[in-house]
Amino acid sequence: MLERLRVKNLALVKELDIEFGPGLNVITGETGAGKSIFIGALSLLLGERADKKSIRSGEDQCVVEAVFALSRPGPVDGVLAESGLDPCEDGRLILRRAIKASGSNQQAVNNSPVTAQVLQHLGDVLLDMHGPHDHQSLFRRSAQRAILDAFGHTEKELSAYREYYEQLQAVEERLEALKEGGEDVATMVDILRHRVQEIESIDPTLEGEEALNQEHIMVSNASRILGLGNGAMQALLEGETAAFDALAAAQRMLEEMSPLLPAAATWRDEVKSAAIQVQEVAAVIAEQMESIEANPARLEWLDGQIAGYQKLKRKYGGSVVSVLEALEAARVKLDDLESREERVAELEKDRTRLIRDLTVAGEGLRAKRVKASSKLAKDITRELRFLGFEHGEFSVVVTPGEPKANGMDEVDFGFAPNLGEAMKPLREIA
């Protein structure tokens, strides 16, 4: 469902942020209140042709963003996979489109740049807009296929097919990367080696960065830490008013008091325990102070390491996690390039195997769709009789097609309203 819609500088709207609840949401208002702008914002997110005239007067761009909560992410993930994008995390899909006065429009899906066509494909599975001049999703083959899949309960077969499809896409992308730019391979190898060496020279880890920062604080403040530590030991053990001496004196007095007041024995034991704790704390402080020294050379090294971390994070995504991901990606690609011929041969074998597995899975999916198609056609034809179409016939035709994210089939709904009329695709006669 549509969870949230944000609009900025679209037509008359300066800024709008709407959150939708579950179930039916109704937006009402007088003529001119802006209801059509709301629909226009959604249309832009569906990939409708952008017009810079829609930008609010005096502004250089308008931005529309929507958040969708997906109860069944499969259809959306299928479109994303077909477009080379990662599946949705936690069932959330974020669409964003910026229309600029300069003409350089931008579209993004989950923060990844895409074309307007990708938004159109996502719109086909996300929203069904009804109006005097708007399309209805029932006329689209993708929607008809989704209806047939829901009716035929093909989730298991479709999931297995998509797994092979995504693996095949990944293998083909790696093959393409290995095969293209043969003359530039040596240059790319040098770049990747430098990248790996650059990151490995710092050897970044999440724990390492925290440890460096902690040590830097300690070494850069060594003189102050030593002064405070020595002062604390003086106060505990060595000064004229040392806590240990005061506790020892209190212990002696309570010892003398205990024959006169039995409760004093308990107080004496507690004071004795406190004195022992003071000695233990002082020993720990002394041991720690021995390991601390003002070391300019160490501080300089720490500065260099921390600067190295900052440089890597600026260069590779802003976090240690992104740096480590860049390192792993560089290692994989470097390994591919350094053993290019062997990797190409291995990937070709993988592709052959995946095509075979994909074909088997696709044929199994098709068989289930074909079986469901006849029952769906009969059920709808029966309902047409009930609605007064005495001779109306409905058909669901499954034909082989090119492998795509949702199978190797094309699904067409057909309708013949009267006796003797030829069956025609629903989109041509409705």
Tab-separated table of C-alpha atoms in Angstrom:
chain	number	residue	atom	x	y	z
A	1	MET	CA	0.000	0.000	0.000
A	2	LEU	CA	0.979	3.650	-0.417
A	3	GLU	CA	2.290	4.719	3.002
A	4	ARG	CA	3.568	8.212	2.383
A	5	LEU	CA	3.687	10.852	-0.336
A	6	ARG	CA	5.966	13.894	-0.276
A	7	VAL	CA	5.617	16.688	-2.832
A	8	LYS	CA	7.753	19.810	-3.132
A	9	ASN	CA	7.339	22.711	-5.574
A	10	LEU	CA	4.813	20.971	-7.841
A	11	ALA	CA	2.362	23.365	-9.517
A	12	LEU	CA	0.826	25.429	-6.690
A	13	VAL	CA	2.094	23.172	-3.909
A	14	LYS	CA	5.161	24.436	-2.069
A	15	GLU	CA	5.464	21.447	0.242
A	16	LEU	CA	3.161	18.534	1.038
A	17	ASP	CA	3.685	15.451	3.199
A	18	ILE	CA	0.815	12.943	3.485
A	19	GLU	CA	0.810	9.716	5.490
A	20	PHE	CA	-1.829	7.113	4.603
A	21	GLY	CA	-3.404	4.603	6.953
A	22	PRO	CA	-4.442	1.022	6.232
A	23	GLY	CA	-7.689	0.439	4.375
A	24	LEU	CA	-9.630	3.061	2.427
A	25	ASN	CA	-8.259	6.611	2.338
A	26	VAL	CA	-10.433	9.366	0.848
A	27	ILE	CA	-9.208	12.805	-0.210
A	28	THR	CA	-11.972	15.369	-0.703
A	29	GLY	CA	-12.098	19.048	-1.487
A	30	GLU	CA	-13.729	21.734	-3.547
A	31	THR	CA	-12.819	22.369	-7.159
A	32	GLY	CA	-9.342	23.890	-7.244
A	33	ALA	CA	-8.347	22.515	-3.835
A	34	GLY	CA	-5.500	20.517	-5.360
A	35	LYS	CA	-6.838	16.983	-5.704
A	36	SER	CA	-5.626	16.776	-9.297
A	37	ILE	CA	-2.130	17.814	-8.180
A	38	PHE	CA	-2.107	14.818	-5.859
A	39	ILE	CA	-2.994	12.529	-8.786
A	40	GLY	CA	-0.445	14.312	-10.959
A	41	ALA	CA	2.285	13.639	-8.401
A	42	LEU	CA	1.502	9.929	-8.467
A	43	SER	CA	1.440	9.974	-12.271
A	44	LEU	CA	4.934	11.474	-12.320
A	45	LEU	CA	6.125	8.665	-10.067
A	46	LEU	CA	4.618	6.167	-12.513
A	47	GLY	CA	6.929	7.501	-15.211
A	48	GLU	CA	4.516	9.857	-16.944
A	49	ARG	CA	6.216	12.318	-19.273
A	50	ALA	CA	7.604	15.203	-17.245
A	51	ASP	CA	6.900	18.823	-18.124
A	52	LYS	CA	9.023	21.538	-16.569
A	53	LYS	CA	5.923	23.759	-16.629
A	54	SER	CA	4.734	21.736	-13.630
A	55	ILE	CA	7.523	23.267	-11.500
A	56	ARG	CA	6.241	25.878	-9.051
A	57	SER	CA	6.822	29.433	-10.205
A	58	GLY	CA	10.159	30.801	-9.014
A	59	GLU	CA	11.680	27.371	-8.240
A	60	ASP	CA	14.316	25.439	-10.186
A	61	GLN	CA	12.944	21.933	-9.572
A	62	CYS	CA	10.054	19.947	-8.147
A	63	VAL	CA	10.438	16.680	-6.242
A	64	VAL	CA	7.949	13.865	-5.679
A	65	GLU	CA	8.686	10.911	-3.392
A	66	ALA	CA	6.522	7.993	-2.293
A	67	VAL	CA	6.997	5.133	0.151
A	68	PHE	CA	5.176	1.844	-0.446
A	69	ALA	CA	4.741	-1.022	2.035
A	70	LEU	CA	4.674	-4.286	0.096
A	71	SER	CA	2.712	-7.191	1.541
A	72	ARG	CA	3.692	-9.258	-1.524
A	73	PRO	CA	7.053	-7.921	-2.766
A	74	GLY	CA	7.450	-10.647	-5.405
A	75	PRO	CA	6.057	-8.720	-8.427
A	76	VAL	CA	8.029	-5.586	-7.535
A	77	ASP	CA	11.219	-7.568	-6.917
A	78	GLY	CA	10.710	-9.160	-10.326
A	79	VAL	CA	10.701	-5.737	-12.013
A	80	LEU	CA	13.719	-4.671	-9.954
A	81	ALA	CA	15.641	-7.817	-10.917
A	82	GLU	CA	14.817	-7.256	-14.580
A	83	SER	CA	16.254	-3.741	-14.238
A	84	GLY	CA	19.416	-4.931	-12.472
A	85	LEU	CA	18.375	-3.588	-9.055
A	86	ASP	CA	18.477	-5.210	-5.623
A	87	PRO	CA	15.220	-6.509	-4.099
A	88	CYS	CA	13.375	-4.411	-1.523
A	89	GLU	CA	14.539	-4.604	2.087
A	90	ASP	CA	11.898	-5.074	4.786
A	91	GLY	CA	9.128	-4.840	2.187
A	92	ARG	CA	9.701	-1.098	1.637
A	93	LEU	CA	9.922	0.570	-1.776
A	94	ILE	CA	10.906	4.228	-2.161
A	95	LEU	CA	10.313	6.004	-5.473
A	96	ARG	CA	11.707	9.478	-6.101
A	97	ARG	CA	11.560	11.776	-9.094
A	98	ALA	CA	12.995	15.257	-9.524
A	99	ILE	CA	11.885	17.448	-12.450
A	100	LYS	CA	14.407	20.219	-13.108
A	101	ALA	CA	13.968	23.452	-15.031
A	102	SER	CA	17.285	22.719	-16.743
A	103	GLY	CA	15.777	19.545	-18.209
A	104	SER	CA	18.130	17.108	-16.442
A	105	ASN	CA	15.452	15.087	-14.661
A	106	GLN	CA	16.369	12.396	-12.133
A	107	GLN	CA	14.593	9.206	-11.075
A	108	ALA	CA	15.553	6.829	-8.274
A	109	VAL	CA	14.288	3.582	-6.787
A	110	ASN	CA	15.531	2.865	-3.254
A	111	ASN	CA	18.247	5.518	-3.829
A	112	SER	CA	19.479	3.825	-7.042
A	113	PRO	CA	19.267	5.915	-10.259
A	114	VAL	CA	16.840	4.516	-12.855
A	115	THR	CA	15.118	5.529	-16.080
A	116	ALA	CA	11.530	6.736	-16.313
A	117	GLN	CA	10.711	3.441	-18.038
A	118	VAL	CA	11.608	1.521	-14.858
A	119	LEU	CA	9.141	3.714	-12.948
A	120	GLN	CA	6.497	2.869	-15.553
A	121	HIS	CA	7.092	-0.854	-15.098
A	122	LEU	CA	6.900	-0.505	-11.315
A	123	GLY	CA	3.727	1.539	-11.659
A	124	ASP	CA	2.159	-1.346	-13.556
A	125	VAL	CA	2.406	-3.571	-10.477
A	126	LEU	CA	1.957	-0.908	-7.784
A	127	LEU	CA	-1.025	1.239	-8.704
A	128	ASP	CA	-4.202	0.973	-10.742
A	129	MET	CA	-5.455	4.441	-11.649
A	130	HIS	CA	-9.040	4.786	-12.890
A	131	GLY	CA	-10.393	7.876	-14.568
A	132	PRO	CA	-11.982	9.143	-17.768
A	133	HIS	CA	-8.698	9.074	-19.638
A	134	ASP	CA	-6.485	6.841	-17.499
A	135	HIS	CA	-5.410	3.303	-18.272
A	136	GLN	CA	-6.670	0.309	-16.318
A	137	SER	CA	-4.172	-2.288	-15.256
A	138	LEU	CA	-6.453	-5.154	-16.319
A	139	PHE	CA	-5.599	-4.389	-19.944
A	140	ARG	CA	-1.871	-4.904	-19.419
A	141	ARG	CA	-0.324	-8.298	-20.017
A	142	SER	CA	1.740	-7.990	-16.846
A	143	ALA	CA	-1.412	-7.498	-14.766
A	144	GLN	CA	-3.162	-10.380	-16.531
A	145	ARG	CA	-0.191	-12.626	-15.800
A	146	ALA	CA	-0.260	-11.560	-12.137
A	147	ILE	CA	-3.985	-12.375	-11.919
A	148	LEU	CA	-3.425	-15.803	-13.457
A	149	ASP	CA	-0.522	-16.478	-11.068
A	150	ALA	CA	-2.617	-15.493	-8.061
A	151	PHE	CA	-5.496	-17.687	-9.252
A	152	GLY	CA	-3.221	-20.647	-9.993
A	153	HIS	CA	-1.119	-20.321	-6.799
A	154	THR	CA	2.179	-20.338	-8.715
A	155	GLU	CA	4.193	-18.713	-5.895
A	156	LYS	CA	6.484	-21.716	-5.388
A	157	GLU	CA	7.209	-22.230	-9.093
A	158	LEU	CA	7.641	-18.493	-9.721
A	159	SER	CA	10.039	-18.140	-6.780
A	160	ALA	CA	12.192	-21.025	-8.050
A	161	TYR	CA	12.221	-19.539	-11.549
A	162	ARG	CA	13.200	-16.072	-10.275
A	163	GLU	CA	16.075	-17.501	-8.269
A	164	TYR	CA	17.578	-19.016	-11.424
A	165	TYR	CA	16.806	-15.856	-13.399
A	166	GLU	CA	18.622	-13.608	-10.915
A	167	GLN	CA	21.617	-15.966	-10.815
A	168	LEU	CA	21.725	-15.986	-14.619
A	169	GLN	CA	21.563	-12.190	-14.747
A	170	ALA	CA	24.491	-11.932	-12.319
A	171	VAL	CA	26.576	-14.422	-14.325
A	172	GLU	CA	25.857	-12.621	-17.591
A	173	GLU	CA	26.826	-9.274	-16.060
A	174	ARG	CA	30.150	-10.709	-14.904
A	175	LEU	CA	30.744	-12.263	-18.315
A	176	GLU	CA	30.020	-8.971	-20.030
A	177	ALA	CA	32.394	-7.147	-17.689
A	178	LEU	CA	35.145	-9.693	-18.391
A	179	LYS	CA	34.687	-9.682	-22.154
A	180	GLU	CA	34.395	-5.968	-22.800
A	181	GLY	CA	37.339	-3.582	-22.997
A	182	GLY	CA	40.039	-6.158	-23.666
A	183	GLU	CA	42.683	-3.486	-24.298
A	184	ASP	CA	41.890	-1.820	-20.997
A	185	VAL	CA	42.241	-4.946	-18.870
A	186	ALA	CA	45.856	-4.200	-17.888
A	187	THR	CA	44.901	-0.673	-16.841
A	188	MET	CA	41.936	-1.943	-14.846
A	189	VAL	CA	44.131	-4.556	-13.135
A	190	ASP	CA	46.550	-1.801	-12.064
A	191	ILE	CA	43.678	0.325	-10.736
A	192	LEU	CA	42.189	-2.565	-8.781
A	193	ARG	CA	45.563	-3.617	-7.365
A	194	HIS	CA	46.154	-0.057	-6.182
A	195	ARG	CA	42.691	0.007	-4.609
A	196	VAL	CA	43.274	-3.271	-2.772
A	197	GLN	CA	46.734	-2.178	-1.587
A	198	GLU	CA	45.426	1.230	-0.526
A	199	ILE	CA	42.712	-0.286	1.656
A	200	GLU	CA	44.805	-3.181	2.967
A	201	SER	CA	47.577	-0.770	4.038
A	202	ILE	CA	45.143	0.633	6.596
A	203	ASP	CA	43.541	-2.783	7.253
A	204	PRO	CA	40.249	-1.217	8.326
A	205	THR	CA	37.880	-2.933	10.741
A	206	LEU	CA	34.930	-1.642	12.735
A	207	GLU	CA	36.703	-2.506	15.985
A	208	GLY	CA	39.996	-1.078	14.735
A	209	GLU	CA	38.590	2.381	14.087
A	210	GLU	CA	37.079	2.563	17.575
A	211	ALA	CA	40.329	1.343	19.165
A	212	LEU	CA	42.361	3.951	17.251
A	213	ASN	CA	40.072	6.759	18.374
A	214	GLN	CA	40.230	5.614	21.998
A	215	GLU	CA	44.026	5.335	21.961
A	216	HIS	CA	44.353	8.708	20.243
A	217	ILE	CA	42.346	10.341	23.027
A	218	MET	CA	44.566	8.653	25.620
A	219	VAL	CA	47.950	9.432	23.996
A	220	SER	CA	47.071	13.020	23.078
A	221	ASN	CA	46.012	13.610	26.706
A	222	ALA	CA	48.797	11.546	28.319
A	223	SER	CA	50.216	14.393	30.448
A	224	ARG	CA	46.818	15.307	31.854
A	225	ILE	CA	45.906	11.650	32.481
A	226	LEU	CA	49.206	11.057	34.340
A	227	GLY	CA	48.689	14.181	36.433
A	228	LEU	CA	45.167	13.199	37.392
A	229	GLY	CA	46.154	9.576	38.022
A	230	ASN	CA	49.041	10.515	40.306
A	231	GLY	CA	46.780	12.975	42.106
A	232	ALA	CA	44.207	10.237	42.636
A	233	MET	CA	46.855	7.879	44.098
A	234	GLN	CA	48.041	10.651	46.422
A	235	ALA	CA	44.481	11.165	47.612
A	236	LEU	CA	43.969	7.443	48.126
A	237	LEU	CA	47.262	6.293	49.686
A	238	GLU	CA	50.173	8.684	49.820
A	239	GLY	CA	49.034	12.182	50.802
A	240	GLU	CA	48.832	13.703	54.269
A	241	THR	CA	45.075	13.317	54.131
A	242	ALA	CA	45.059	10.003	52.225
A	243	ALA	CA	41.782	8.127	52.254
A	244	PHE	CA	43.504	4.897	53.321
A	245	ASP	CA	45.057	6.549	56.417
A	246	ALA	CA	41.699	8.058	57.357
A	247	LEU	CA	39.999	4.684	57.006
A	248	ALA	CA	42.730	3.000	59.074
A	249	ALA	CA	42.230	5.560	61.860
A	250	ALA	CA	38.466	5.038	61.745
A	251	GLN	CA	38.987	1.272	61.897
A	252	ARG	CA	41.104	1.588	65.080
A	253	MET	CA	38.539	3.805	66.773
A	254	LEU	CA	35.694	1.449	65.936
A	255	GLU	CA	37.761	-1.474	67.219
A	256	GLU	CA	38.037	0.278	70.598
A	257	MET	CA	34.334	1.103	70.492
A	258	SER	CA	33.119	-2.430	69.731
A	259	PRO	CA	33.302	-3.759	73.379
A	260	LEU	CA	31.204	-0.776	74.407
A	261	LEU	CA	28.786	-0.813	71.464
A	262	PRO	CA	28.334	-4.155	69.634
A	263	ALA	CA	27.143	-2.426	66.409
A	264	ALA	CA	30.599	-0.848	66.095
A	265	ALA	CA	32.048	-4.254	65.135
A	266	THR	CA	29.912	-4.248	61.991
A	267	TRP	CA	30.969	-0.687	61.187
A	268	ARG	CA	34.613	-1.653	61.731
A	269	ASP	CA	34.325	-4.530	59.227
A	270	GLU	CA	32.711	-2.258	56.632
A	271	VAL	CA	35.463	0.332	57.047
A	272	LYS	CA	38.079	-2.423	56.733
A	273	SER	CA	36.439	-3.578	53.490
A	274	ALA	CA	36.459	0.000	52.179
A	275	ALA	CA	40.166	0.300	53.018
A	276	ILE	CA	40.910	-2.876	51.056
A	277	GLN	CA	38.950	-1.515	48.081
A	278	VAL	CA	40.929	1.728	48.255
A	279	GLN	CA	44.190	-0.260	48.105
A	280	GLU	CA	42.938	-2.308	45.150
A	281	VAL	CA	41.784	0.751	43.207
A	282	ALA	CA	45.089	2.496	43.855
A	283	ALA	CA	46.982	-0.566	42.586
A	284	VAL	CA	44.917	-0.647	39.373
A	285	ILE	CA	45.478	3.081	38.805
A	286	ALA	CA	49.221	2.699	39.384
A	287	GLU	CA	49.433	-0.195	36.934
A	288	GLN	CA	47.516	1.751	34.279
A	289	MET	CA	49.669	4.870	34.774
A	290	GLU	CA	52.807	2.814	34.103
A	291	SER	CA	51.494	1.990	30.603
A	292	ILE	CA	50.798	5.621	29.705
A	293	GLU	CA	53.436	7.979	28.409
A	294	ALA	CA	53.577	11.085	26.267
A	295	ASN	CA	54.816	9.540	23.009
A	296	PRO	CA	54.929	12.004	20.068
A	297	ALA	CA	55.952	9.265	17.620
A	298	ARG	CA	52.968	7.093	18.593
A	299	LEU	CA	50.638	10.088	18.379
A	300	GLU	CA	51.921	10.879	14.883
A	301	TRP	CA	51.308	7.256	13.825
A	302	LEU	CA	47.783	7.354	15.246
A	303	ASP	CA	47.080	10.612	13.404
A	304	GLY	CA	48.197	8.942	10.182
A	305	GLN	CA	46.013	5.873	10.728
A	306	ILE	CA	42.927	7.915	11.588
A	307	ALA	CA	43.544	10.160	8.564
A	308	GLY	CA	43.829	6.990	6.486
A	309	TYR	CA	40.445	5.786	7.743
A	310	GLN	CA	38.873	9.165	6.955
A	311	LYS	CA	40.365	9.217	3.452
A	312	LEU	CA	39.080	5.715	2.694
A	313	LYS	CA	35.606	6.551	3.977
A	314	ARG	CA	35.437	9.721	1.871
A	315	LYS	CA	36.570	7.782	-1.180
A	316	TYR	CA	34.511	4.609	-0.778
A	317	GLY	CA	31.118	5.492	0.602
A	318	GLY	CA	31.323	7.185	3.986
A	319	SER	CA	31.625	4.235	6.378
A	320	VAL	CA	33.983	1.410	7.279
A	321	VAL	CA	31.330	-1.053	6.085
A	322	SER	CA	31.257	0.539	2.616
A	323	VAL	CA	35.077	0.529	2.521
A	324	LEU	CA	35.143	-3.196	3.299
A	325	GLU	CA	32.494	-3.804	0.630
A	326	ALA	CA	34.619	-1.878	-1.889
A	327	LEU	CA	37.634	-3.982	-0.914
A	328	GLU	CA	35.743	-7.239	-1.408
A	329	ALA	CA	34.338	-6.063	-4.755
A	330	ALA	CA	37.830	-5.049	-5.922
A	331	ARG	CA	39.289	-8.399	-4.862
A	332	VAL	CA	36.575	-10.325	-6.732
A	333	LYS	CA	36.957	-8.266	-9.899
A	334	LEU	CA	40.756	-8.400	-9.700
A	335	ASP	CA	40.611	-12.163	-9.336
A	336	ASP	CA	38.296	-12.302	-12.355
A	337	LEU	CA	40.612	-10.184	-14.493
A	338	GLU	CA	43.839	-11.884	-13.435
A	339	SER	CA	42.392	-15.265	-14.325
A	340	ARG	CA	40.236	-13.901	-17.130
A	341	GLU	CA	40.224	-16.820	-19.537
A	342	GLU	CA	39.654	-19.384	-16.803
A	343	ARG	CA	36.875	-17.292	-15.252
A	344	VAL	CA	35.179	-16.793	-18.626
A	345	ALA	CA	35.205	-20.556	-19.209
A	346	GLU	CA	33.807	-21.205	-15.715
A	347	LEU	CA	31.114	-18.565	-16.109
A	348	GLU	CA	30.157	-19.910	-19.540
A	349	LYS	CA	29.610	-23.309	-17.920
A	350	ASP	CA	27.584	-21.684	-15.152
A	351	ARG	CA	25.491	-19.832	-17.727
A	352	THR	CA	24.790	-23.021	-19.683
A	353	ARG	CA	23.729	-24.796	-16.494
A	354	LEU	CA	21.565	-21.880	-15.353
A	355	ILE	CA	19.876	-21.581	-18.758
A	356	ARG	CA	19.028	-25.279	-18.531
A	357	ASP	CA	17.736	-24.936	-14.966
A	358	LEU	CA	15.855	-21.746	-15.863
A	359	THR	CA	14.215	-23.462	-18.825
A	360	VAL	CA	13.109	-26.416	-16.698
A	361	ALA	CA	11.743	-24.080	-14.015
A	362	GLY	CA	10.066	-21.908	-16.658
A	363	GLU	CA	8.389	-24.883	-18.297
A	364	GLY	CA	7.141	-26.076	-14.920
A	365	LEU	CA	5.743	-22.605	-14.252
A	366	ARG	CA	4.132	-22.563	-17.708
A	367	ALA	CA	2.500	-25.944	-17.133
A	368	LYS	CA	0.879	-24.700	-13.953
A	369	ARG	CA	-0.238	-21.494	-15.662
A	370	VAL	CA	-1.763	-23.418	-18.576
A	371	LYS	CA	-3.635	-25.674	-16.166
A	372	ALA	CA	-4.953	-22.680	-14.240
A	373	SER	CA	-5.809	-20.738	-17.423
A	374	SER	CA	-8.547	-23.134	-18.532
A	375	LYS	CA	-10.209	-23.097	-15.111
A	376	LEU	CA	-9.969	-19.296	-14.836
A	377	ALA	CA	-11.513	-18.902	-18.310
A	378	LYS	CA	-14.391	-21.260	-17.415
A	379	ASP	CA	-15.030	-19.521	-14.090
A	380	ILE	CA	-15.139	-16.046	-15.678
A	381	THR	CA	-17.321	-17.277	-18.557
A	382	ARG	CA	-19.771	-18.665	-15.994
A	383	GLU	CA	-19.852	-15.280	-14.240
A	384	LEU	CA	-20.469	-13.584	-17.604
A	385	ARG	CA	-23.582	-15.733	-18.028
A	386	PHE	CA	-24.780	-14.504	-14.648
A	387	LEU	CA	-24.209	-10.902	-15.791
A	388	GLY	CA	-26.339	-11.400	-18.907
A	389	PHE	CA	-23.721	-12.287	-21.517
A	390	GLU	CA	-25.586	-15.430	-22.580
A	391	HIS	CA	-23.177	-16.219	-25.395
A	392	GLY	CA	-20.134	-14.404	-24.022
A	393	GLU	CA	-16.873	-16.303	-23.892
A	394	PHE	CA	-13.705	-15.486	-21.977
A	395	SER	CA	-10.296	-16.960	-22.763
A	396	VAL	CA	-6.907	-17.040	-21.060
A	397	VAL	CA	-4.095	-17.852	-23.469
A	398	VAL	CA	-0.561	-18.687	-22.322
A	399	THR	CA	2.061	-18.553	-25.089
A	400	PRO	CA	5.840	-19.051	-24.906
A	401	GLY	CA	7.901	-15.864	-24.832
A	402	GLU	CA	11.367	-14.584	-24.037
A	403	PRO	CA	12.746	-15.320	-20.545
A	404	LYS	CA	11.980	-12.417	-18.221
A	405	ALA	CA	11.911	-11.913	-14.477
A	406	ASN	CA	8.364	-13.296	-14.230
A	407	GLY	CA	8.679	-16.294	-16.516
A	408	MET	CA	8.958	-17.287	-20.158
A	409	ASP	CA	5.303	-16.735	-21.032
A	410	GLU	CA	2.962	-14.091	-22.381
A	411	VAL	CA	-0.535	-14.128	-20.909
A	412	ASP	CA	-3.486	-12.689	-22.839
A	413	PHE	CA	-7.078	-12.356	-21.687
A	414	GLY	CA	-9.566	-12.592	-24.558
A	415	PHE	CA	-13.266	-11.786	-24.775
A	416	ALA	CA	-15.997	-12.556	-27.313
A	417	PRO	CA	-19.201	-10.862	-26.084
A	418	ASN	CA	-21.602	-12.320	-28.639
A	419	LEU	CA	-22.197	-15.531	-30.518
A	420	GLY	CA	-20.257	-15.665	-33.764
A	421	GLU	CA	-17.823	-12.894	-32.840
A	422	ALA	CA	-14.130	-13.702	-32.925
A	423	MET	CA	-12.208	-13.864	-29.693
A	424	LYS	CA	-10.125	-10.687	-29.338
A	425	PRO	CA	-7.641	-9.495	-26.728
A	426	LEU	CA	-9.404	-7.749	-23.859
A	427	ARG	CA	-7.340	-4.578	-24.328
A	428	GLU	CA	-8.691	-4.191	-27.894
A	429	ILE	CA	-12.401	-4.429	-27.201
A	430	ALA	CA	-13.000	-3.277	-23.610
